[in-house]
mmCIF file of C-alpha atoms and ligand atoms in Angstrom:
data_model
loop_
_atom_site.group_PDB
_atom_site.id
_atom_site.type_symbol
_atom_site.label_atom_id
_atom_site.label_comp_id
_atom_site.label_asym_id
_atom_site.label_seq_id
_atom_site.Cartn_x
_atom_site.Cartn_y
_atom_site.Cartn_z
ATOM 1 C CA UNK A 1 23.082 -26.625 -9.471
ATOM 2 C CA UNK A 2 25.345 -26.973 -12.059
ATOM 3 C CA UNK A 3 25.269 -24.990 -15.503
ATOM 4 C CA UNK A 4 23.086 -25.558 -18.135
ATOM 5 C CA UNK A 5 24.945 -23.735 -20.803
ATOM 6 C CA UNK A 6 28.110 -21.361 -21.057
ATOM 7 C CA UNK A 7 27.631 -18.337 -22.986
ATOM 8 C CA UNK A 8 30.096 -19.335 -25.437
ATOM 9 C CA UNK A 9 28.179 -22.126 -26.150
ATOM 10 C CA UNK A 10 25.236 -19.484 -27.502
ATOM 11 C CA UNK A 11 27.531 -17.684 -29.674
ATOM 12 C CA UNK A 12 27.725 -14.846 -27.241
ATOM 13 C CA UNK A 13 30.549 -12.678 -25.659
ATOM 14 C CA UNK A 14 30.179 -10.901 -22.150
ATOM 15 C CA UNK A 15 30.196 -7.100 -21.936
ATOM 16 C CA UNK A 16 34.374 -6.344 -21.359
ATOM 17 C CA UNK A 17 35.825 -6.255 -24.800
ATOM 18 C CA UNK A 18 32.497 -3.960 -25.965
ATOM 19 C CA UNK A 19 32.912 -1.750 -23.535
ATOM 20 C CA UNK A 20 36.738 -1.004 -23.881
ATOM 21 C CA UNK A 21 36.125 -0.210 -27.776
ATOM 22 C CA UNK A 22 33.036 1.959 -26.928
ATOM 23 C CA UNK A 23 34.855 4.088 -24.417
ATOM 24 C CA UNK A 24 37.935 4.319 -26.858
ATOM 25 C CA UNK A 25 35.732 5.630 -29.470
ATOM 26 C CA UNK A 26 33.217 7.308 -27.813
ATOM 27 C CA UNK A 27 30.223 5.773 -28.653
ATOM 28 C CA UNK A 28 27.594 3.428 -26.376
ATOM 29 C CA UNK A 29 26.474 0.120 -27.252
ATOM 30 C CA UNK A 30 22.874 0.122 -27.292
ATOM 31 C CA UNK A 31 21.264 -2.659 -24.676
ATOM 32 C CA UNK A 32 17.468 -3.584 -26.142
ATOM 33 C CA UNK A 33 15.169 -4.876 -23.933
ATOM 34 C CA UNK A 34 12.885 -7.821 -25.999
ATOM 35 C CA UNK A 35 10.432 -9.751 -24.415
ATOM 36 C CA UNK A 36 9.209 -12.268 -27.624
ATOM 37 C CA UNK A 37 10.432 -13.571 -30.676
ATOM 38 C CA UNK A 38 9.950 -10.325 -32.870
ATOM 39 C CA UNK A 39 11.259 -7.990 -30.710
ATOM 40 C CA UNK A 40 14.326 -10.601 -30.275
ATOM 41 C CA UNK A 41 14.537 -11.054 -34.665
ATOM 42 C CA UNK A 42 13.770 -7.088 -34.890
ATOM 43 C CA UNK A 43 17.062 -6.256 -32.130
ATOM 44 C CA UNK A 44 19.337 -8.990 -34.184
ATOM 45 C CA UNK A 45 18.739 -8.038 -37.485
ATOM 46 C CA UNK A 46 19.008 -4.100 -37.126
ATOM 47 C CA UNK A 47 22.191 -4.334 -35.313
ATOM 48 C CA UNK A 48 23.525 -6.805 -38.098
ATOM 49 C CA UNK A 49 22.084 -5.050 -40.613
ATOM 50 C CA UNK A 50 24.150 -1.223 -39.264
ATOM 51 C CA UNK A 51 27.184 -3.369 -37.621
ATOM 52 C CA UNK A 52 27.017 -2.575 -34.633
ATOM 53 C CA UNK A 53 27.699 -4.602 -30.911
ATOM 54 C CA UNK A 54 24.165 -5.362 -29.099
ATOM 55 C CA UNK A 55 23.812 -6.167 -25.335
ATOM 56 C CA UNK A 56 20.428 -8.095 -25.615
ATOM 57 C CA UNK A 57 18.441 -7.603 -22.413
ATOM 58 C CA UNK A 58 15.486 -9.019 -20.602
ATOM 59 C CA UNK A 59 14.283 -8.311 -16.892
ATOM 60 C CA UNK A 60 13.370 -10.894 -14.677
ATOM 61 C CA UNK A 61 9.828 -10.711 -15.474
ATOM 62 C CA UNK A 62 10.492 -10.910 -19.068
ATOM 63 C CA UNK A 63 12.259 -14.416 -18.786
ATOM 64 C CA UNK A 64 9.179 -15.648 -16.676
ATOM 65 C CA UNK A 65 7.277 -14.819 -19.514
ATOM 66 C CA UNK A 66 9.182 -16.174 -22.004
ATOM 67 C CA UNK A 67 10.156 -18.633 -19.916
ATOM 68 C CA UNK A 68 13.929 -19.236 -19.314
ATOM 69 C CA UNK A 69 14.319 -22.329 -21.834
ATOM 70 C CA UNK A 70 12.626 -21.077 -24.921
ATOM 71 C CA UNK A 71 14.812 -17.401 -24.053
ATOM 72 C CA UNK A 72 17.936 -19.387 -24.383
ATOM 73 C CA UNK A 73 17.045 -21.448 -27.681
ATOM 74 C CA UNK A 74 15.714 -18.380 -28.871
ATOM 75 C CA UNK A 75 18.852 -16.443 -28.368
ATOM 76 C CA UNK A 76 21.312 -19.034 -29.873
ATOM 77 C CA UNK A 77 18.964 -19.658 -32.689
ATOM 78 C CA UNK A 78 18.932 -15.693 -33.687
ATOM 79 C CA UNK A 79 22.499 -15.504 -33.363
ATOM 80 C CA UNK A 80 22.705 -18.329 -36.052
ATOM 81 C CA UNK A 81 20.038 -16.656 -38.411
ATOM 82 C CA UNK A 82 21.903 -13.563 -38.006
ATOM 83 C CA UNK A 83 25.214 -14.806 -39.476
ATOM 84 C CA UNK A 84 23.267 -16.718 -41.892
ATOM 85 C CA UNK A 85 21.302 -14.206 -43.342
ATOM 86 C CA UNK A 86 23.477 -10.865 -42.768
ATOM 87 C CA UNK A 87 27.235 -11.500 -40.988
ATOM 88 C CA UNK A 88 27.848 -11.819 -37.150
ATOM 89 C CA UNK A 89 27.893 -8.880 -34.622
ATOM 90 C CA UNK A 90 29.197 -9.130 -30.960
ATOM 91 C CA UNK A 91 26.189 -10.334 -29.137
ATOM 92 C CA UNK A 92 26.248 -10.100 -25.348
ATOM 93 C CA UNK A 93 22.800 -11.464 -23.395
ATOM 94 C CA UNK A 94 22.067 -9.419 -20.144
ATOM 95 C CA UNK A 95 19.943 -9.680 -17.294
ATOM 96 C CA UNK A 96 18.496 -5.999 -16.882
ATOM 97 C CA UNK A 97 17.635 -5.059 -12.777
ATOM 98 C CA UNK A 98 18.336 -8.875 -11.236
ATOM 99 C CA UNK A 99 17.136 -8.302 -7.644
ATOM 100 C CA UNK A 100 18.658 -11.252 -5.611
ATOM 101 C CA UNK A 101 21.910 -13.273 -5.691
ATOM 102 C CA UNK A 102 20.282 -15.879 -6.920
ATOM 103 C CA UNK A 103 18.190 -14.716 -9.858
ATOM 104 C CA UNK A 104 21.935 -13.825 -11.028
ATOM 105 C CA UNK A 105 23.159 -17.134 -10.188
ATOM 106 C CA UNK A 106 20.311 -18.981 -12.110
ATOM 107 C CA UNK A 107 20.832 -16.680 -15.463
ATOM 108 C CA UNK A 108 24.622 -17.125 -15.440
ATOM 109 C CA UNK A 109 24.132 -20.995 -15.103
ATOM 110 C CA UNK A 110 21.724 -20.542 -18.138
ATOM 111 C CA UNK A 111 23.607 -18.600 -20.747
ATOM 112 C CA UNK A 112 23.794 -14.995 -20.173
ATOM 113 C CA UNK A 113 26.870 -13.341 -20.770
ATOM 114 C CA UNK A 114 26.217 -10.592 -18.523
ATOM 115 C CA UNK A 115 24.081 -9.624 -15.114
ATOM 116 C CA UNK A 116 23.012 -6.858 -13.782
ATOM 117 C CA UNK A 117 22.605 -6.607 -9.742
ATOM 118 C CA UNK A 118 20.469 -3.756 -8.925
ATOM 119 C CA UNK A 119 21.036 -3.047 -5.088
ATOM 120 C CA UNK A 120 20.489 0.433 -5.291
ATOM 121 C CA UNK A 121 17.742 0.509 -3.358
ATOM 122 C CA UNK A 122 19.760 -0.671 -0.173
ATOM 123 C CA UNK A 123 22.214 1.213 2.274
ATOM 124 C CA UNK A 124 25.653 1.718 0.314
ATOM 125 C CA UNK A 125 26.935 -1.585 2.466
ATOM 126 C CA UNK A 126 24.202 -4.046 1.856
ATOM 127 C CA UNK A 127 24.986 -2.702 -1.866
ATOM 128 C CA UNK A 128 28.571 -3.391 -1.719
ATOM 129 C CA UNK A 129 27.966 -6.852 -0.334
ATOM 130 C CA UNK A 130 25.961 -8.058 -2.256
ATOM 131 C CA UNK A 131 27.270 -6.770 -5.716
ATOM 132 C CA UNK A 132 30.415 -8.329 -4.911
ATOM 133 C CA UNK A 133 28.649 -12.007 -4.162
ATOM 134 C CA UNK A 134 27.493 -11.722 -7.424
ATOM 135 C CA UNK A 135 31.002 -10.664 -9.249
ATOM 136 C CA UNK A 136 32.764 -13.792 -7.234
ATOM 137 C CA UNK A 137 30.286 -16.006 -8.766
ATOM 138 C CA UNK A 138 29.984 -13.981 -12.099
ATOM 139 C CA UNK A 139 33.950 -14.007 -12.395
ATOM 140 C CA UNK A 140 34.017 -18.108 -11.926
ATOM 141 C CA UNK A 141 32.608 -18.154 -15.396
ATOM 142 C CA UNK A 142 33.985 -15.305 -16.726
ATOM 143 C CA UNK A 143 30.353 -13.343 -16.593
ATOM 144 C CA UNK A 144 30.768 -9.338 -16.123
ATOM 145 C CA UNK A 145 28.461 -7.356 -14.085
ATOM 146 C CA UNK A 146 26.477 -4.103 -13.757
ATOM 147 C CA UNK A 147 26.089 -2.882 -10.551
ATOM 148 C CA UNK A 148 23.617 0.606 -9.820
ATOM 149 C CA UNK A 149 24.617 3.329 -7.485
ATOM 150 C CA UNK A 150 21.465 6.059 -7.065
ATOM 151 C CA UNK A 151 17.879 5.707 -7.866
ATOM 152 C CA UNK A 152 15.679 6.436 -10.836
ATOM 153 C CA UNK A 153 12.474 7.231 -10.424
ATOM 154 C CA UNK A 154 9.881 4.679 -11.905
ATOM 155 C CA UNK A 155 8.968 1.250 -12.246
ATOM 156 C CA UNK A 156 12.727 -1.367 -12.575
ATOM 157 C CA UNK A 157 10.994 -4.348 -13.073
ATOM 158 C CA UNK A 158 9.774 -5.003 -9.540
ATOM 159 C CA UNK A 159 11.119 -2.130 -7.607
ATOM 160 C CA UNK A 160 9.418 0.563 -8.552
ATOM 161 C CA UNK A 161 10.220 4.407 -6.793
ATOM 162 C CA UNK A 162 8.533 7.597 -6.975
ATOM 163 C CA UNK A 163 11.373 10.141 -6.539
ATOM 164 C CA UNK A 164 14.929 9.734 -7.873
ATOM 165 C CA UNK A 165 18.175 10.341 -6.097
ATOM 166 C CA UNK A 166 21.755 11.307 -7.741
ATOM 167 C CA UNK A 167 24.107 9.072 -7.814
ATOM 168 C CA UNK A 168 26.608 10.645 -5.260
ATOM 169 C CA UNK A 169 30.188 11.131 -6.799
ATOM 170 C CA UNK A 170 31.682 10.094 -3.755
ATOM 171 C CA UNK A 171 30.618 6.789 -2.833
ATOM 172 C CA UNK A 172 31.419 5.421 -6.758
ATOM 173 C CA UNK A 173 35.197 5.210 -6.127
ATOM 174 C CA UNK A 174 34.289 2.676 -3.010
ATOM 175 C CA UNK A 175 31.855 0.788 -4.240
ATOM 176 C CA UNK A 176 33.870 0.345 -7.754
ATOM 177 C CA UNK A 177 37.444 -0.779 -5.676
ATOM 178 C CA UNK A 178 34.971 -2.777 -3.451
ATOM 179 C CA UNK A 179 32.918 -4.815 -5.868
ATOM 180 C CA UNK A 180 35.179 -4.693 -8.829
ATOM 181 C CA UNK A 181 31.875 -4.672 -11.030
ATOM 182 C CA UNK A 182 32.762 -3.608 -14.721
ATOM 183 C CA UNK A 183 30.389 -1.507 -15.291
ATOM 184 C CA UNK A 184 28.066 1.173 -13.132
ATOM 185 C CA UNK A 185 24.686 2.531 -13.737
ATOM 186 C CA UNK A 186 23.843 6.197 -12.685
ATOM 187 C CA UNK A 187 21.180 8.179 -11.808
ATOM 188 C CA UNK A 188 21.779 11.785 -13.555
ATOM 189 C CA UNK A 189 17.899 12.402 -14.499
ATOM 190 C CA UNK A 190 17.123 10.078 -16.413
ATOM 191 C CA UNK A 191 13.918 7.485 -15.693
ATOM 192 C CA UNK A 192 12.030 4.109 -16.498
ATOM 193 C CA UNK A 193 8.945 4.356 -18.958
ATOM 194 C CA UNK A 194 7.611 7.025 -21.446
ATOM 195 C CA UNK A 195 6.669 9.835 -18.657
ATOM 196 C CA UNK A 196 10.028 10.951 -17.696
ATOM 197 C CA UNK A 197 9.253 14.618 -16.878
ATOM 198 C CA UNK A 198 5.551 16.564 -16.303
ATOM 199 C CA UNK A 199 6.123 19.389 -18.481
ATOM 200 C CA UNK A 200 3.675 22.393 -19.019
ATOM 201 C CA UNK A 201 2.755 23.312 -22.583
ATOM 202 C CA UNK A 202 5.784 24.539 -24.296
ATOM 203 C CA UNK A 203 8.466 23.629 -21.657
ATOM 204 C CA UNK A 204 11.389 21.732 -23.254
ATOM 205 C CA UNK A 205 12.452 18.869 -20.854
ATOM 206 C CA UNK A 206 15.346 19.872 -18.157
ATOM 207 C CA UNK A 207 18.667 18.721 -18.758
ATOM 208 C CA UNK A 208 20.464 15.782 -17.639
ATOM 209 C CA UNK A 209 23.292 16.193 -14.487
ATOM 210 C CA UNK A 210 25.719 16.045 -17.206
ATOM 211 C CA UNK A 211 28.113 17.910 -13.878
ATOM 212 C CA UNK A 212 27.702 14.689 -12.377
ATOM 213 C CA UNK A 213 28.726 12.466 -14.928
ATOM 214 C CA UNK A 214 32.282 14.750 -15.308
ATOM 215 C CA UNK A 215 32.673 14.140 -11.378
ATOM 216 C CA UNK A 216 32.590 10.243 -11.829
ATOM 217 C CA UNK A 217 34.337 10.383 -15.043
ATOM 218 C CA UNK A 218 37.456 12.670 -12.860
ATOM 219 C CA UNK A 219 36.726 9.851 -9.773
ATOM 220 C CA UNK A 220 37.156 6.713 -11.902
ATOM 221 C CA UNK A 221 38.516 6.911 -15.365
ATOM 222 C CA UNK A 222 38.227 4.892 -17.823
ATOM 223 C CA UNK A 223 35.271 2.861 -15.899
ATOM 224 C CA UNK A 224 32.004 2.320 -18.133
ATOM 225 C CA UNK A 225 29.016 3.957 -17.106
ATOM 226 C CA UNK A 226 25.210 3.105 -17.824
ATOM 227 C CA UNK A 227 22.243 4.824 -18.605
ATOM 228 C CA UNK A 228 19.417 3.770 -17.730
ATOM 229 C CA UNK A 229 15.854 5.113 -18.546
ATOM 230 C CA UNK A 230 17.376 6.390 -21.738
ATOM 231 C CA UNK A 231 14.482 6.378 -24.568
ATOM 232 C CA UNK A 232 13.749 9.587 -26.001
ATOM 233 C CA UNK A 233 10.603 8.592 -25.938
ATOM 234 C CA UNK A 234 10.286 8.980 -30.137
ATOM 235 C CA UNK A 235 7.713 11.999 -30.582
ATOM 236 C CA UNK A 236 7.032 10.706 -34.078
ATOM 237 C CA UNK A 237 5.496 6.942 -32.138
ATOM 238 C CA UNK A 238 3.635 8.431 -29.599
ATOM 239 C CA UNK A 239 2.027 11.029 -32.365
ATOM 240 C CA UNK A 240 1.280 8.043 -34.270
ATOM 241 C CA UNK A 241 -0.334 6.002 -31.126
ATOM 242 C CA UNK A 242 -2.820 9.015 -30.112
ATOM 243 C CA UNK A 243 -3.788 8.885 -34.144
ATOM 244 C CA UNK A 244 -5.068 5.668 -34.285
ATOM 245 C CA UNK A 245 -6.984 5.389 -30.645
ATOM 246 C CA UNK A 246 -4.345 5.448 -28.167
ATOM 247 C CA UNK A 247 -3.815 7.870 -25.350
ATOM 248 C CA UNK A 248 -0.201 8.709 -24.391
ATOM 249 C CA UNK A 249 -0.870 12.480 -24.355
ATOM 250 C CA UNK A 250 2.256 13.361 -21.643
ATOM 251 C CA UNK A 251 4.814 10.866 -22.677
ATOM 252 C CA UNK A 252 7.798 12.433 -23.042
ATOM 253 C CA UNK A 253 11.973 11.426 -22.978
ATOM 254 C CA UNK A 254 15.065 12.294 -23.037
ATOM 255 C CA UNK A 255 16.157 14.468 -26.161
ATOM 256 C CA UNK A 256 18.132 12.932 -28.480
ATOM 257 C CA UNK A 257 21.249 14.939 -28.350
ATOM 258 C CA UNK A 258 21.529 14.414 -24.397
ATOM 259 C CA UNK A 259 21.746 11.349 -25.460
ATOM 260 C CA UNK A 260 25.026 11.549 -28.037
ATOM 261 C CA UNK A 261 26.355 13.816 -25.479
ATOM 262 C CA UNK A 262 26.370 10.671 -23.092
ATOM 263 C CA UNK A 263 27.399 8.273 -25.401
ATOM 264 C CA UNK A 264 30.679 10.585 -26.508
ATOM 265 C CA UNK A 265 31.449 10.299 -22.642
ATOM 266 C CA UNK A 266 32.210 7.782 -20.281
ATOM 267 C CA UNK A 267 28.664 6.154 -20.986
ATOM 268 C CA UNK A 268 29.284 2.739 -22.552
ATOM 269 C CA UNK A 269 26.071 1.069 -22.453
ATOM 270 C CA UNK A 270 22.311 2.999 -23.309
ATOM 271 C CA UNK A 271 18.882 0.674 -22.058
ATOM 272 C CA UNK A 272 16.355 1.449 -24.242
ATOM 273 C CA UNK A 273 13.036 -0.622 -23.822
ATOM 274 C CA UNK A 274 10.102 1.827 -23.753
ATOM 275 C CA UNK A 275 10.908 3.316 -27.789
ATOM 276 C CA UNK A 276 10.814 -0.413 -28.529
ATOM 277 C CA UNK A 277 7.313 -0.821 -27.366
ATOM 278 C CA UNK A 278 6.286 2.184 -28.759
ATOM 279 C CA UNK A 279 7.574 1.725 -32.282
ATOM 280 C CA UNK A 280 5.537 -1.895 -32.435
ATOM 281 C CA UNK A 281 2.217 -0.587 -30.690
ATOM 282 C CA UNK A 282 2.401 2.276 -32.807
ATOM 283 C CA UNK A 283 2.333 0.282 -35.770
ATOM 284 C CA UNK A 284 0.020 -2.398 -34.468
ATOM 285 C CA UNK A 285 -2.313 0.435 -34.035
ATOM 286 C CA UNK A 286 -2.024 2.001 -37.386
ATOM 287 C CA UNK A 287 -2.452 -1.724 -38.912
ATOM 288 C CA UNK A 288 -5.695 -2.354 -36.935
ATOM 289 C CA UNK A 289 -6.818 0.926 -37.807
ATOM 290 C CA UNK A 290 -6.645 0.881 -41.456
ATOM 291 C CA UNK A 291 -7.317 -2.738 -41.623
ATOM 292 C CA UNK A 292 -9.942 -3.754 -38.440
ATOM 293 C CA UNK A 293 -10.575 -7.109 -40.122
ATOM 294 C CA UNK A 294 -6.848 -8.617 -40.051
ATOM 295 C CA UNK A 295 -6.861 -10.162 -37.489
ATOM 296 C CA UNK A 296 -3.753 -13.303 -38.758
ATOM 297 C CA UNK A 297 -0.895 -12.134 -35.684
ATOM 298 C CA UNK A 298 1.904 -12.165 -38.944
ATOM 299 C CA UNK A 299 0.004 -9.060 -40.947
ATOM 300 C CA UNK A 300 0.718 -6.910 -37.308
ATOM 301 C CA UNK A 301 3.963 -8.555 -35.607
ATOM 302 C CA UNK A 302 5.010 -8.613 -39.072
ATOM 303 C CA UNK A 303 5.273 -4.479 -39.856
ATOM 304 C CA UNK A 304 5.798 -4.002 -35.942
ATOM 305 C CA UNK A 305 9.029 -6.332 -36.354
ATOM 306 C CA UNK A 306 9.694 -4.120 -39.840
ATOM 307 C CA UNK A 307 9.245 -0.771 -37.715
ATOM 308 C CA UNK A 308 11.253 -2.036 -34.777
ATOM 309 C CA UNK A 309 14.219 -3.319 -37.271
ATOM 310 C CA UNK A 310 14.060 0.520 -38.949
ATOM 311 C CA UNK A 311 14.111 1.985 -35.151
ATOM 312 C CA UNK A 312 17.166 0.039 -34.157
ATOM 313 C CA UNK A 313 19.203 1.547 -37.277
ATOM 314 C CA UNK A 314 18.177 4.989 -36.492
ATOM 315 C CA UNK A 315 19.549 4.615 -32.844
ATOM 316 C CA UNK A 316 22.313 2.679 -33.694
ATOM 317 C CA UNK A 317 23.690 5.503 -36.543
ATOM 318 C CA UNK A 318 22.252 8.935 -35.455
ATOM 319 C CA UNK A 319 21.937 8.384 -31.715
ATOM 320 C CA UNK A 320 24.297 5.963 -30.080
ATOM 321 C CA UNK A 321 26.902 6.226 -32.631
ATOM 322 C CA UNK A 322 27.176 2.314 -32.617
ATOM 323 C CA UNK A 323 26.982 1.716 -36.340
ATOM 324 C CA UNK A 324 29.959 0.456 -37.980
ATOM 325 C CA UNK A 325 31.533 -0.716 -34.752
ATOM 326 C CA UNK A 326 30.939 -4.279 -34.847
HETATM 327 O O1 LIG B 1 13.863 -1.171 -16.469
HETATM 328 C C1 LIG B 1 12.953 -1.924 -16.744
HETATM 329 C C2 LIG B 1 12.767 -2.424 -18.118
HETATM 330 O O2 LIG B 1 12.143 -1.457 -18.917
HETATM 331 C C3 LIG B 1 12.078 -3.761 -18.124
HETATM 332 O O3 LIG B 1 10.729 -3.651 -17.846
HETATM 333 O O4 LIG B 1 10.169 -5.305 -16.046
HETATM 334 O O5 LIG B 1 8.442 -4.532 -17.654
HETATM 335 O O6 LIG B 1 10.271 -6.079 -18.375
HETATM 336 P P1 LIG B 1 9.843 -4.970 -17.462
HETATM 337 P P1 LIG B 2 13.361 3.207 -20.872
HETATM 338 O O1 LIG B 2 12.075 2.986 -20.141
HETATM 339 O O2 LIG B 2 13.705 4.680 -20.926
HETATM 340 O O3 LIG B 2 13.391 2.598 -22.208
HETATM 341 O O4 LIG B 2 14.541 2.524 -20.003
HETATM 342 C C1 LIG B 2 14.787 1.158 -20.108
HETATM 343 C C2 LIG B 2 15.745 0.668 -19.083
HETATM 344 O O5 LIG B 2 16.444 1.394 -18.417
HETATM 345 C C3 LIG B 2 15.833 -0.793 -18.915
HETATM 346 O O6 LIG B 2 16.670 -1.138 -17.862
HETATM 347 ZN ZN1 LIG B 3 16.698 0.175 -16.210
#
């Protein structure tokens, strides 16, 4: 099949240039996760508004569901309201946990800027191999890649796993010479969704292999590293959610200053999906609380859009340390 549209075409850049500023700097770009049109105005508009890069990301599932047309019209129409109505950032578009060659194939004929391939489930080789089919093809268009070595526990779009597993220092070197991917996700202790550790009452949550992290750093300097699984899981959202009916008693993240420590390392690029769906359910609640006859879809997405736009800041200044970077 032959491409659809270059990235370049959308007004976006691939991954390369934001990385080798972030890890000069020590900060991470942030990588938001949108699945609709708010979410997708919300992402834009705080990372204009505090200048920083954004990776835009959607799983496989989300494109299905926004289907892969409207996604791309969607994304070259926000980058041209965002330099309209508040000056352009560096906007990369990434697919988050692509599970085959050819869902990779299909998004880099379609626009994205950046894919990830997420063979970490597989033996080390079947990993290699097929990480590197998808940086000969990437490379052709001048796509960059994400590759994952390790296992987080949770649900990555379909694969879903119960238990992680470190990412073992020792096989990064290979599979980085052997795929030449530009960037590698990790699994130190972090995880997908907003249960990321069963606590008791009091317990604070355990920290992150940080020792690992320093053993890939020494193994491959200079390379940029991903976190995955990487919402703090914002106490102040899921307070808000049990106010106004919802039931999210356990949910619990990673603590925010884990999370500078990472992005002052090698850690380039930070996923954060579940705070976003937390900050706009939160608010839809609090909406439909105090108002239970609205029921016109702008008087909710509206102030979940607002919250999500005020969320995105916050990360981008006091967390990631993206702000100003653009
Ligand atoms: O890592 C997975 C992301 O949070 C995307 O989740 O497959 O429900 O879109 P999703
Ligand atoms: P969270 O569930 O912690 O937001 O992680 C998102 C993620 O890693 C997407 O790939
Ligand atoms: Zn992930």
């Amino acid at each position: 099949m032959s491409a659809i549209a270059r990235y370049t075409e959308l007004g976006l850049v691939n991954t390369k240039g934001m990385f080798t500023k972030a890890m000069k700097d020590r900060y991470a770009i942030p990588a938001y996760n949108f699945n609709n049109m708010e979410q997708l105005q919300a992402i834009i508009m705080g990372c204009s508004e505090s200048r920083s890069p954004v990776i835009l990301q959607c799983s496989g599932s989300a494109i299905k569901y926004m289907n892969s047309t409207l996604l791309r019209l969607m994304v070259k129409g926000a980058v041209e309201m965002m330099e309209d109505l508040s000056g352009s950032v560096p906007v990369a578009l990434h697919l988050d946990h692509g599970d085959s060659f050819e869902l990779c194939r299909s998004c880099i004929d379609s626009g994205f800027s950046s894919v990830m391939i997420d063979g970490s489930h597989y033996s080390l080789e079947e990993n290699i191999r097929l990480t590197k089919q998808v940086v000969d093809y990437a490379a052709e268009q001048d796509v960059t890649v994400e590759g994952e070595l390790g296992v987080l526990s949770g649900v990555e779009d379909t694969v879903s796993s119960e238990v992680s597993h470190y990412t073992k220092p020792s096989e990064v070197e290979e599979f980085v010479g052997r795929t030449s991917v530009d960037s590698l996700a990790i699994s130190i202790g972090t995880s997908h969704g907003a249960y990321k550790f069963k606590l008791q009452p009091g317990e604070e949550p355990p920290s992150l292999r940080f020792d690992i992290l320093e053993q890939i750093e020494r193994l491959v300097p200079g390379f940029p590293i991903v976190l995955h699984g990487a919402s703090s899981v914002m106490p102040e959202y899921v307070a808000m959610i049990n106010r106004f009916g919802g039931k999210m008693d356990e949910a619990v993240g990673i603590p925010e200053e884990q999370l500078r420590q990472a992005a002052a390392s090698a850690v380039c690029k930070i996923n954060i999906d579940s705070d976003g769906r937390l900050a706009m359910t939160a608010t839809i609640r609090k909406v439909f609380a105090e108002k239970p006859g609205e029921f016109d879809p702008r008087k909710y997405l509206g102030p979940a859009r607002d919250e999500l736009i005020r969320m995105v800041k916050y990360k981008n200044e006091h967390v990631l340390g993206s702000a100003g970077h653009a």
